């Protein structure tokens, strides 16, 4: 079974699910006001590795939210709604912004071979659950009203800040003492924000307290509990969520239910640029499209992430990405050569069994991906026969998700994409003459199209 670092107890623990038949896991999803940068995506890669490792032993109900309202420019509830700002900047509605960046997010997510969650929940589609949770907190005496919203009183929750060490918590309380307006305590946070009286917001809803929108923290707790129950096995996110977002989630959820909210809190460290933290708001970030334009496959980036432990900071550089690209290509070409020699499938031989056990032990030791990768390299270069090697690569790649046995898809231009779409339509209309002409046109562009039962492939 998996051993994993639980931020709640600041130590590595054996993972034991509440229900032996299925694990429940909630991962904080993207705020869809801009492209995801490769730092954000490092967190989704680590979560994907966790899901794949858990699923080796037990089914997982994996849920992710889409934050399409309520995340303000400062995590501590100050500033403006990130979506409203993007809407002003791009001259599109907040709804269009959310849809566009959500689609783009999943395109990047898929290109990195991250498996889609079983449940994806948009905040804007779950407002009643959020209002209900705020009502419960109000009935239990945890809330108060200011001129701009309904706030949670953190001083009423004895265990506030248990995810952090004491010094960090004290720093948060005193550091923010400068000016916290009408809030009673620096750490209090908004559960429901009122729309401004002089302006109609694009995203706003009726509530028992007035027209407005939910706070970011209440969104995750309300949706997680709606789908996964009041006590979750796992809740994941990036390390930046420990101090505010997840701390607030614990206090509001446990105050409302009187039960433990999450049993294992698991956090991924940051990807940093040599200049410091990567941030969307600073406008200096690298996306998967940036990498593709420079000739890298998204899976080169995945390989780079696998080389570092998820709980250590990873400093991004194009030199290290070059190295990851070369290593992945060299591994793939070794595997392709072995594949040519393999004759049928390998049985479950001793050597194969032992290699699989060692590999699983590395993954189950707090996701030791760099060790798992080196075990894979050793096996591919080692004494086993070709059939055993291919069987092992298949097994390992179910965890690692590097497409080691497939040819990489070629990145194609927008023009070629349009021709492919036109050809798919021609085939649908049974216009085979046109479809052949378009195939020839694609071939002239270096793209070989095959028609398969799944449709055209290139
Ligand atoms: P956001 O879209 O800003 O809500 O963030 C989505 C996810 O990315 C969250 O789990 C964050 O904790 C995580 N995240 C943000 N910046 C980084 C970074 N530089 N490296 C790794 N994860 C990050
Ligand atoms: Zn969240």
Short mmCIF file of C-alpha atoms and ligand atoms in Angstrom, two decimals:
data_model
loop_
_atom_site.label_atom_id
_atom_site.label_comp_id
_atom_site.label_asym_id
_atom_site.label_seq_id
_atom_site.Cartn_x
_atom_site.Cartn_y
_atom_site.Cartn_z
CA UNK A 1 0.00 0.00 0.00
CA UNK A 2 0.95 3.60 -0.58
CA UNK A 3 2.99 5.65 1.90
CA UNK A 4 2.38 9.35 1.40
CA UNK A 5 3.31 12.63 3.09
CA UNK A 6 0.29 14.03 4.89
CA UNK A 7 0.56 17.79 5.44
CA UNK A 8 -1.97 17.46 8.26
CA UNK A 9 0.48 15.52 10.45
CA UNK A 10 3.68 16.74 8.79
CA UNK A 11 4.90 13.19 8.16
CA UNK A 12 4.85 10.27 5.76
CA UNK A 13 1.99 7.89 6.59
CA UNK A 14 0.57 4.64 5.36
CA UNK A 15 -2.51 5.38 3.30
CA UNK A 16 -5.66 3.63 4.51
CA UNK A 17 -8.91 4.60 2.80
CA UNK A 18 -12.09 5.12 4.78
CA UNK A 19 -13.93 2.72 2.51
CA UNK A 20 -11.94 -0.29 1.28
CA UNK A 21 -13.82 -0.27 -2.05
CA UNK A 22 -13.08 3.25 -3.24
CA UNK A 23 -10.91 6.26 -2.46
CA UNK A 24 -12.39 9.76 -2.62
CA UNK A 25 -10.06 12.47 -3.83
CA UNK A 26 -10.61 16.17 -4.51
CA UNK A 27 -8.07 18.24 -6.43
CA UNK A 28 -8.30 22.02 -6.60
CA UNK A 29 -8.79 22.86 -10.25
CA UNK A 30 -7.78 25.85 -12.34
CA UNK A 31 -9.04 29.40 -12.08
CA UNK A 32 -10.06 29.85 -15.68
CA UNK A 33 -9.12 33.47 -16.35
CA UNK A 34 -5.93 32.84 -18.30
CA UNK A 35 -3.85 30.02 -19.76
CA UNK A 36 -2.48 27.50 -17.28
CA UNK A 37 1.28 27.92 -16.94
CA UNK A 38 3.65 24.98 -16.71
CA UNK A 39 3.89 25.52 -12.92
CA UNK A 40 0.14 24.92 -12.52
CA UNK A 41 0.49 21.91 -14.78
CA UNK A 42 3.28 20.43 -12.64
CA UNK A 43 0.69 20.15 -9.87
CA UNK A 44 -1.79 18.33 -12.16
CA UNK A 45 0.98 15.94 -13.29
CA UNK A 46 1.79 15.08 -9.66
CA UNK A 47 -1.92 14.51 -8.96
CA UNK A 48 -2.20 12.30 -12.03
CA UNK A 49 0.75 10.20 -10.81
CA UNK A 50 -0.96 9.86 -7.44
CA UNK A 51 -4.24 8.71 -9.08
CA UNK A 52 -2.42 6.18 -11.27
CA UNK A 53 -0.52 4.78 -8.29
CA UNK A 54 -3.63 4.51 -6.11
CA UNK A 55 -5.57 2.89 -8.94
CA UNK A 56 -3.03 0.09 -9.10
CA UNK A 57 -4.66 -1.16 -5.85
CA UNK A 58 -8.09 0.42 -5.56
CA UNK A 59 -10.62 2.41 -7.60
CA UNK A 60 -10.53 6.17 -7.08
CA UNK A 61 -13.31 8.73 -7.40
CA UNK A 62 -11.26 11.68 -8.63
CA UNK A 63 -12.95 15.07 -8.58
CA UNK A 64 -11.76 18.44 -9.76
CA UNK A 65 -13.44 21.81 -9.66
CA UNK A 66 -13.30 24.66 -12.14
CA UNK A 67 -13.04 28.03 -10.42
CA UNK A 68 -15.04 30.26 -12.74
CA UNK A 69 -16.08 32.88 -10.19
CA UNK A 70 -15.04 34.23 -6.80
CA UNK A 71 -11.23 33.89 -6.89
CA UNK A 72 -9.98 37.38 -6.11
CA UNK A 73 -6.62 38.82 -7.13
CA UNK A 74 -5.37 38.22 -3.59
CA UNK A 75 -6.00 34.78 -2.07
CA UNK A 76 -6.80 36.58 1.20
CA UNK A 77 -10.02 38.05 -0.21
CA UNK A 78 -8.82 41.41 -1.36
CA UNK A 79 -8.87 42.87 -4.85
CA UNK A 80 -11.12 42.03 -7.78
CA UNK A 81 -12.56 38.84 -9.22
CA UNK A 82 -9.95 37.43 -11.62
CA UNK A 83 -12.60 36.55 -14.21
CA UNK A 84 -14.20 39.99 -14.14
CA UNK A 85 -10.78 41.57 -14.68
CA UNK A 86 -9.97 39.25 -17.60
CA UNK A 87 -13.36 40.05 -19.12
CA UNK A 88 -12.59 43.78 -19.04
CA UNK A 89 -9.11 43.23 -20.45
CA UNK A 90 -10.12 40.92 -23.30
CA UNK A 91 -13.46 42.53 -24.16
CA UNK A 92 -15.34 39.22 -23.80
CA UNK A 93 -17.98 38.24 -21.27
CA UNK A 94 -16.83 36.53 -18.08
CA UNK A 95 -18.76 33.44 -19.25
CA UNK A 96 -16.89 33.38 -22.56
CA UNK A 97 -13.57 33.81 -20.74
CA UNK A 98 -14.35 30.87 -18.45
CA UNK A 99 -15.39 28.58 -21.29
CA UNK A 100 -12.41 29.46 -23.45
CA UNK A 101 -9.78 28.90 -20.74
CA UNK A 102 -11.45 25.78 -19.40
CA UNK A 103 -11.29 24.21 -22.88
CA UNK A 104 -7.70 25.28 -23.27
CA UNK A 105 -6.86 23.89 -19.84
CA UNK A 106 -8.18 20.44 -20.74
CA UNK A 107 -6.33 20.52 -24.06
CA UNK A 108 -3.05 21.01 -22.12
CA UNK A 109 -4.10 18.50 -19.47
CA UNK A 110 -4.76 15.84 -22.13
CA UNK A 111 -1.54 16.60 -23.98
CA UNK A 112 0.35 15.80 -20.76
CA UNK A 113 -1.41 12.42 -20.56
CA UNK A 114 -3.20 13.36 -17.34
CA UNK A 115 -6.30 11.20 -16.97
CA UNK A 116 -9.54 13.13 -16.84
CA UNK A 117 -11.19 13.31 -13.40
CA UNK A 118 -14.39 11.29 -12.84
CA UNK A 119 -16.19 14.46 -11.75
CA UNK A 120 -15.56 18.00 -12.96
CA UNK A 121 -17.64 20.66 -11.18
CA UNK A 122 -17.90 24.32 -12.16
CA UNK A 123 -18.41 26.75 -9.27
CA UNK A 124 -21.07 28.73 -11.17
CA UNK A 125 -23.21 25.58 -11.46
CA UNK A 126 -23.18 24.83 -7.71
CA UNK A 127 -24.25 28.10 -6.10
CA UNK A 128 -27.17 26.57 -4.07
CA UNK A 129 -24.80 24.11 -2.32
CA UNK A 130 -22.54 27.03 -1.38
CA UNK A 131 -25.43 29.11 -0.07
CA UNK A 132 -26.58 26.15 2.03
CA UNK A 133 -23.17 25.71 3.57
CA UNK A 134 -22.97 29.42 4.45
CA UNK A 135 -26.47 29.16 5.99
CA UNK A 136 -25.33 26.25 8.18
CA UNK A 137 -22.32 28.26 9.33
CA UNK A 138 -24.57 31.23 10.05
CA UNK A 139 -26.97 29.06 12.09
CA UNK A 140 -24.03 27.76 14.11
CA UNK A 141 -22.80 31.27 14.86
CA UNK A 142 -19.57 31.28 12.83
CA UNK A 143 -20.38 34.23 10.55
CA UNK A 144 -20.75 38.01 10.69
CA UNK A 145 -21.71 40.70 8.21
CA UNK A 146 -19.62 43.62 6.97
CA UNK A 147 -20.55 46.22 4.37
CA UNK A 148 -19.13 44.03 1.58
CA UNK A 149 -20.12 40.51 2.54
CA UNK A 150 -20.66 37.66 4.97
CA UNK A 151 -17.43 36.63 6.71
CA UNK A 152 -16.23 33.59 8.60
CA UNK A 153 -14.95 34.30 12.11
CA UNK A 154 -11.76 32.24 12.38
CA UNK A 155 -11.36 33.00 16.11
CA UNK A 156 -14.40 30.78 16.79
CA UNK A 157 -12.72 27.68 15.40
CA UNK A 158 -10.24 26.32 17.95
CA UNK A 159 -8.12 24.33 15.51
CA UNK A 160 -7.71 27.13 12.98
CA UNK A 161 -4.41 26.73 11.13
CA UNK A 162 -3.59 23.10 11.97
CA UNK A 163 -2.06 22.55 8.53
CA UNK A 164 0.64 25.08 9.32
CA UNK A 165 3.32 25.11 11.93
CA UNK A 166 2.79 27.61 14.81
CA UNK A 167 5.36 30.15 13.63
CA UNK A 168 3.79 30.30 10.18
CA UNK A 169 0.32 30.81 11.65
CA UNK A 170 1.53 33.58 13.98
CA UNK A 171 3.21 35.26 11.00
CA UNK A 172 -0.04 35.14 9.08
CA UNK A 173 -1.99 36.70 11.94
CA UNK A 174 0.48 39.46 12.74
CA UNK A 175 1.71 40.04 9.21
CA UNK A 176 -1.76 40.85 8.01
CA UNK A 177 -2.53 43.03 11.03
CA UNK A 178 -1.72 46.17 9.05
CA UNK A 179 -5.22 46.94 7.85
CA UNK A 180 -7.95 44.43 7.58
CA UNK A 181 -10.85 46.86 7.40
CA UNK A 182 -14.10 45.65 8.89
CA UNK A 183 -12.87 42.10 9.43
CA UNK A 184 -12.65 41.06 13.08
CA UNK A 185 -9.47 39.01 12.65
CA UNK A 186 -6.76 39.18 9.99
CA UNK A 187 -7.41 35.57 9.00
CA UNK A 188 -11.22 35.89 8.61
CA UNK A 189 -12.43 35.34 5.07
CA UNK A 190 -15.44 36.05 2.87
CA UNK A 191 -18.08 33.35 2.45
CA UNK A 192 -20.38 35.51 0.35
CA UNK A 193 -19.49 38.83 -1.29
CA UNK A 194 -22.10 41.44 -2.16
CA UNK A 195 -22.28 42.85 -5.67
CA UNK A 196 -21.41 46.57 -5.65
CA UNK A 197 -24.54 48.72 -5.27
CA UNK A 198 -23.65 50.93 -8.25
CA UNK A 199 -22.69 48.20 -10.71
CA UNK A 200 -24.26 45.02 -12.06
CA UNK A 201 -21.82 42.13 -12.05
CA UNK A 202 -21.89 39.64 -14.93
CA UNK A 203 -21.81 36.72 -12.50
CA UNK A 204 -24.10 37.24 -9.52
CA UNK A 205 -26.87 35.36 -7.71
CA UNK A 206 -29.68 35.97 -5.23
CA UNK A 207 -28.99 34.82 -1.69
CA UNK A 208 -30.56 35.24 1.77
CA UNK A 209 -27.98 38.02 2.39
CA UNK A 210 -28.35 39.93 -0.88
CA UNK A 211 -27.21 39.65 -4.48
CA UNK A 212 -23.60 38.62 -4.82
CA UNK A 213 -21.20 35.73 -5.39
CA UNK A 214 -19.50 33.05 -3.32
CA UNK A 215 -16.02 33.26 -1.81
CA UNK A 216 -13.42 30.99 -3.38
CA UNK A 217 -12.85 28.82 -0.28
CA UNK A 218 -16.52 27.94 0.24
CA UNK A 219 -16.77 26.82 -3.39
CA UNK A 220 -14.33 23.93 -3.00
CA UNK A 221 -15.75 22.68 0.33
CA UNK A 222 -19.38 22.85 -0.80
CA UNK A 223 -18.73 21.01 -4.07
CA UNK A 224 -16.36 18.45 -2.55
CA UNK A 225 -18.89 17.51 0.14
CA UNK A 226 -21.79 17.45 -2.34
CA UNK A 227 -20.11 14.73 -4.42
CA UNK A 228 -17.72 12.97 -2.06
CA UNK A 229 -19.41 13.19 1.35
CA UNK A 230 -18.51 15.08 4.53
CA UNK A 231 -15.22 13.24 5.07
CA UNK A 232 -12.86 12.88 2.10
CA UNK A 233 -9.87 10.57 1.93
CA UNK A 234 -7.62 12.93 0.00
CA UNK A 235 -7.50 16.60 -0.92
CA UNK A 236 -4.66 17.84 -3.14
CA UNK A 237 -3.30 21.09 -4.46
CA UNK A 238 -0.16 23.15 -4.82
CA UNK A 239 1.85 24.10 -1.73
CA UNK A 240 0.62 27.72 -1.93
CA UNK A 241 -2.84 26.53 -0.86
CA UNK A 242 -1.70 25.33 2.56
CA UNK A 243 -1.66 28.66 4.36
CA UNK A 244 -4.93 30.17 3.22
CA UNK A 245 -7.20 28.18 0.90
CA UNK A 246 -6.95 24.76 2.53
CA UNK A 247 -6.65 26.17 6.05
CA UNK A 248 -9.92 28.01 5.47
CA UNK A 249 -11.53 24.99 3.88
CA UNK A 250 -10.81 22.85 6.94
CA UNK A 251 -12.18 25.37 9.41
CA UNK A 252 -15.43 26.11 7.56
CA UNK A 253 -16.17 22.49 6.62
CA UNK A 254 -15.45 21.09 10.08
CA UNK A 255 -17.34 23.91 11.80
CA UNK A 256 -20.36 23.07 9.61
CA UNK A 257 -20.33 19.28 9.96
CA UNK A 258 -18.54 18.64 13.26
CA UNK A 259 -16.60 15.89 11.42
CA UNK A 260 -13.09 15.56 10.07
CA UNK A 261 -13.15 17.06 6.56
CA UNK A 262 -10.07 15.48 4.95
CA UNK A 263 -7.90 12.59 6.16
CA UNK A 264 -4.86 13.12 3.91
CA UNK A 265 -3.83 16.54 2.67
CA UNK A 266 -1.27 16.15 -0.11
CA UNK A 267 0.59 19.11 -1.61
CA UNK A 268 2.93 19.51 -4.55
CA UNK A 269 5.90 21.90 -4.41
CA UNK A 270 6.27 24.74 -6.89
CA UNK A 271 7.95 24.91 -10.23
CA UNK A 272 10.05 28.07 -10.14
CA UNK A 273 11.78 30.11 -12.78
CA UNK A 274 15.34 31.14 -12.07
CA UNK A 275 13.94 34.66 -11.57
CA UNK A 276 11.58 33.42 -8.81
CA UNK A 277 7.98 32.31 -8.50
CA UNK A 278 5.94 31.69 -11.64
CA UNK A 279 2.73 33.59 -11.56
CA UNK A 280 -0.12 34.25 -13.93
CA UNK A 281 -0.84 37.67 -12.48
CA UNK A 282 2.73 38.85 -13.07
CA UNK A 283 2.19 37.99 -16.75
CA UNK A 284 5.54 36.17 -16.97
CA UNK A 285 4.77 32.56 -17.50
CA UNK A 286 5.52 29.70 -19.84
CA UNK A 287 2.67 27.61 -21.28
CA UNK A 288 2.51 24.25 -23.02
CA UNK A 289 1.99 26.13 -26.29
CA UNK A 290 5.25 28.01 -25.68
CA UNK A 291 7.02 24.66 -25.33
CA UNK A 292 5.35 23.22 -28.44
CA UNK A 293 6.33 26.29 -30.47
CA UNK A 294 9.94 25.68 -29.42
CA UNK A 295 9.75 22.08 -30.67
CA UNK A 296 9.20 20.16 -27.42
CA UNK A 297 6.53 17.57 -26.82
CA UNK A 298 4.35 18.16 -23.73
CA UNK A 299 5.58 14.72 -22.64
CA UNK A 300 9.17 16.01 -22.54
CA UNK A 301 7.91 18.35 -19.84
CA UNK A 302 6.16 15.45 -18.09
CA UNK A 303 9.46 13.53 -18.17
CA UNK A 304 11.24 16.55 -16.66
CA UNK A 305 8.71 16.66 -13.80
CA UNK A 306 9.13 12.93 -13.14
CA UNK A 307 12.84 13.46 -12.57
CA UNK A 308 12.18 15.55 -9.44
CA UNK A 309 10.28 14.54 -6.33
CA UNK A 310 6.88 16.24 -6.12
CA UNK A 311 7.75 17.70 -2.70
CA UNK A 312 10.92 19.46 -3.87
CA UNK A 313 10.99 22.72 -5.74
CA UNK A 314 11.89 22.29 -9.37
CA UNK A 315 13.74 25.06 -11.12
CA UNK A 316 12.76 25.24 -14.76
CA UNK A 317 15.33 25.88 -17.46
CA UNK A 318 15.45 25.09 -21.16
CA UNK A 319 18.73 23.24 -20.55
CA UNK A 320 16.99 20.81 -18.23
CA UNK A 321 14.09 20.49 -20.67
CA UNK A 322 16.57 19.72 -23.47
CA UNK A 323 18.07 17.03 -21.30
CA UNK A 324 14.62 15.57 -20.56
CA UNK A 325 13.75 15.60 -24.27
CA UNK A 326 16.96 13.79 -25.21
CA UNK A 327 16.53 11.24 -22.42
CA UNK A 328 12.92 10.50 -23.39
CA UNK A 329 13.83 10.16 -27.05
CA UNK A 330 16.75 7.89 -26.28
CA UNK A 331 14.61 5.72 -24.00
CA UNK A 332 11.91 5.53 -26.67
CA UNK A 333 14.32 4.58 -29.42
CA UNK A 334 15.88 1.86 -27.25
CA UNK A 335 12.39 0.53 -26.59
CA UNK A 336 11.47 0.70 -30.30
CA UNK A 337 14.55 -1.42 -31.14
CA UNK A 338 13.70 -3.97 -28.46
CA UNK A 339 10.14 -4.12 -29.75
CA UNK A 340 11.46 -5.24 -33.15
CA UNK A 341 13.20 -8.19 -31.47
CA UNK A 342 10.28 -9.23 -29.29
CA UNK A 343 8.44 -12.31 -30.38
CA UNK A 344 5.00 -12.53 -28.78
CA UNK A 345 4.21 -11.73 -25.15
CA UNK A 346 6.21 -12.55 -22.06
CA UNK A 347 4.78 -14.74 -19.31
CA UNK A 348 5.01 -13.61 -15.68
CA UNK A 349 8.66 -14.69 -15.21
CA UNK A 350 10.59 -14.28 -11.93
CA UNK A 351 12.73 -11.48 -13.28
CA UNK A 352 9.63 -9.61 -14.48
CA UNK A 353 7.79 -10.11 -11.19
CA UNK A 354 10.73 -8.81 -9.19
CA UNK A 355 11.14 -5.76 -11.45
CA UNK A 356 7.44 -4.92 -11.15
CA UNK A 357 7.57 -5.25 -7.34
CA UNK A 358 10.55 -2.93 -7.08
CA UNK A 359 8.92 -0.44 -9.40
CA UNK A 360 5.65 -0.40 -7.45
CA UNK A 361 7.59 -0.06 -4.18
CA UNK A 362 9.29 3.07 -5.53
CA UNK A 363 5.99 4.61 -6.66
CA UNK A 364 4.30 3.69 -3.39
CA UNK A 365 7.11 5.25 -1.41
CA UNK A 366 5.66 8.78 -1.50
CA UNK A 367 5.74 8.75 -5.32
CA UNK A 368 9.47 8.31 -5.81
CA UNK A 369 9.28 8.89 -9.55
CA UNK A 370 12.97 9.49 -10.13
CA UNK A 371 13.77 6.08 -8.62
CA UNK A 372 10.99 4.49 -10.69
CA UNK A 373 12.44 6.06 -13.84
CA UNK A 374 15.92 4.80 -13.08
CA UNK A 375 14.57 1.29 -12.43
CA UNK A 376 12.94 1.46 -15.83
CA UNK A 377 16.19 2.54 -17.51
CA UNK A 378 18.11 -0.24 -15.73
CA UNK A 379 15.63 -2.87 -16.85
CA UNK A 380 15.59 -1.68 -20.46
CA UNK A 381 19.41 -1.74 -20.56
CA UNK A 382 19.70 -4.96 -18.53
CA UNK A 383 19.82 -8.70 -19.11
CA UNK A 384 16.12 -9.54 -19.46
CA UNK A 385 14.86 -10.78 -22.82
CA UNK A 386 13.04 -8.55 -25.29
CA UNK A 387 9.56 -9.87 -24.41
CA UNK A 388 10.15 -9.28 -20.69
CA UNK A 389 11.45 -5.81 -21.38
CA UNK A 390 8.41 -4.83 -23.44
CA UNK A 391 6.05 -6.26 -20.81
CA UNK A 392 7.82 -4.24 -18.14
CA UNK A 393 7.75 -1.00 -20.14
CA UNK A 394 4.00 -1.45 -20.64
CA UNK A 395 3.51 -2.00 -16.91
CA UNK A 396 5.68 0.97 -15.89
CA UNK A 397 4.14 3.31 -18.44
CA UNK A 398 0.69 2.77 -16.95
CA UNK A 399 2.08 4.65 -13.94
CA UNK A 400 4.37 7.11 -15.69
CA UNK A 401 2.21 8.08 -18.69
CA UNK A 402 5.08 8.80 -21.09
CA UNK A 403 3.72 7.00 -24.20
CA UNK A 404 6.90 4.95 -24.35
CA UNK A 405 5.51 2.36 -26.75
CA UNK A 406 3.78 4.75 -29.11
CA UNK A 407 5.07 7.08 -31.73
CA UNK A 408 4.75 10.72 -30.74
CA UNK A 409 1.99 12.59 -32.47
CA UNK A 410 3.40 15.19 -34.78
CA UNK A 411 2.41 18.77 -33.97
CA UNK A 412 0.58 20.09 -37.04
CA UNK A 413 -0.21 23.57 -38.30
CA UNK A 414 -3.60 25.28 -38.11
CA UNK A 415 -3.84 25.00 -41.93
CA UNK A 416 -3.33 21.22 -41.80
CA UNK A 417 -5.87 20.96 -38.97
CA UNK A 418 -8.43 22.73 -41.17
CA UNK A 419 -7.74 20.37 -44.09
CA UNK A 420 -8.10 17.35 -41.79
CA UNK A 421 -11.46 18.67 -40.59
CA UNK A 422 -12.57 19.26 -44.20
CA UNK A 423 -11.50 15.71 -45.10
CA UNK A 424 -13.38 14.21 -42.15
CA UNK A 425 -16.49 16.04 -43.35
CA UNK A 426 -15.96 14.82 -46.96
CA UNK A 427 -15.74 11.23 -45.72
CA UNK A 428 -18.90 11.70 -43.70
CA UNK A 429 -20.63 12.86 -46.89
CA UNK A 430 -19.09 9.85 -48.72
CA UNK A 431 -17.31 12.24 -51.10
CA UNK A 432 -14.29 9.96 -51.58
CA UNK A 433 -12.92 11.88 -54.55
CA UNK A 434 -12.57 15.00 -52.43
CA UNK A 435 -11.24 13.01 -49.51
CA UNK A 436 -8.50 11.52 -51.75
CA UNK A 437 -7.57 14.94 -53.06
CA UNK A 438 -7.27 16.26 -49.51
CA UNK A 439 -5.19 13.25 -48.52
CA UNK A 440 -2.76 14.06 -51.35
CA UNK A 441 -2.65 17.69 -50.22
CA UNK A 442 -1.81 16.59 -46.67
CA UNK A 443 0.84 14.20 -47.96
CA UNK A 444 2.48 17.09 -49.80
CA UNK A 445 2.65 18.81 -46.39
CA UNK A 446 4.40 15.75 -44.93
CA UNK A 447 1.32 14.38 -43.12
CA UNK A 448 0.41 10.75 -43.77
CA UNK A 449 -3.27 10.08 -43.09
CA UNK A 450 -4.64 6.61 -42.35
CA UNK A 451 -8.34 5.73 -42.21
CA UNK A 452 -9.08 3.53 -39.22
CA UNK A 453 -12.30 2.34 -37.54
CA UNK A 454 -11.74 5.24 -35.07
CA UNK A 455 -11.66 7.77 -37.93
CA UNK A 456 -8.70 9.31 -39.72
CA UNK A 457 -5.37 9.21 -37.93
CA UNK A 458 -2.10 10.86 -38.84
P1 LIG B 1 -4.89 28.37 -10.00
O1 LIG B 1 -5.33 28.17 -11.41
O2 LIG B 1 -4.08 29.63 -9.80
O3 LIG B 1 -6.04 28.30 -9.03
O4 LIG B 1 -3.86 27.19 -9.65
C1 LIG B 1 -4.05 25.88 -10.05
C2 LIG B 1 -3.10 24.96 -9.32
O5 LIG B 1 -1.73 25.25 -9.64
C3 LIG B 1 -3.18 25.02 -7.80
O6 LIG B 1 -3.15 23.70 -7.25
C4 LIG B 1 -1.94 25.81 -7.41
O7 LIG B 1 -1.54 25.48 -6.11
C5 LIG B 1 -0.95 25.33 -8.45
N1 LIG B 1 0.19 26.21 -8.72
C6 LIG B 1 0.20 27.56 -8.91
N2 LIG B 1 1.44 28.00 -9.21
C7 LIG B 1 2.26 26.92 -9.24
C8 LIG B 1 3.66 26.71 -9.50
N3 LIG B 1 4.48 27.71 -9.83
N4 LIG B 1 4.15 25.44 -9.44
C9 LIG B 1 3.33 24.40 -9.13
N5 LIG B 1 2.01 24.54 -8.88
C10 LIG B 1 1.46 25.76 -8.94
ZN1 LIG B 2 -9.77 24.57 -3.95
#
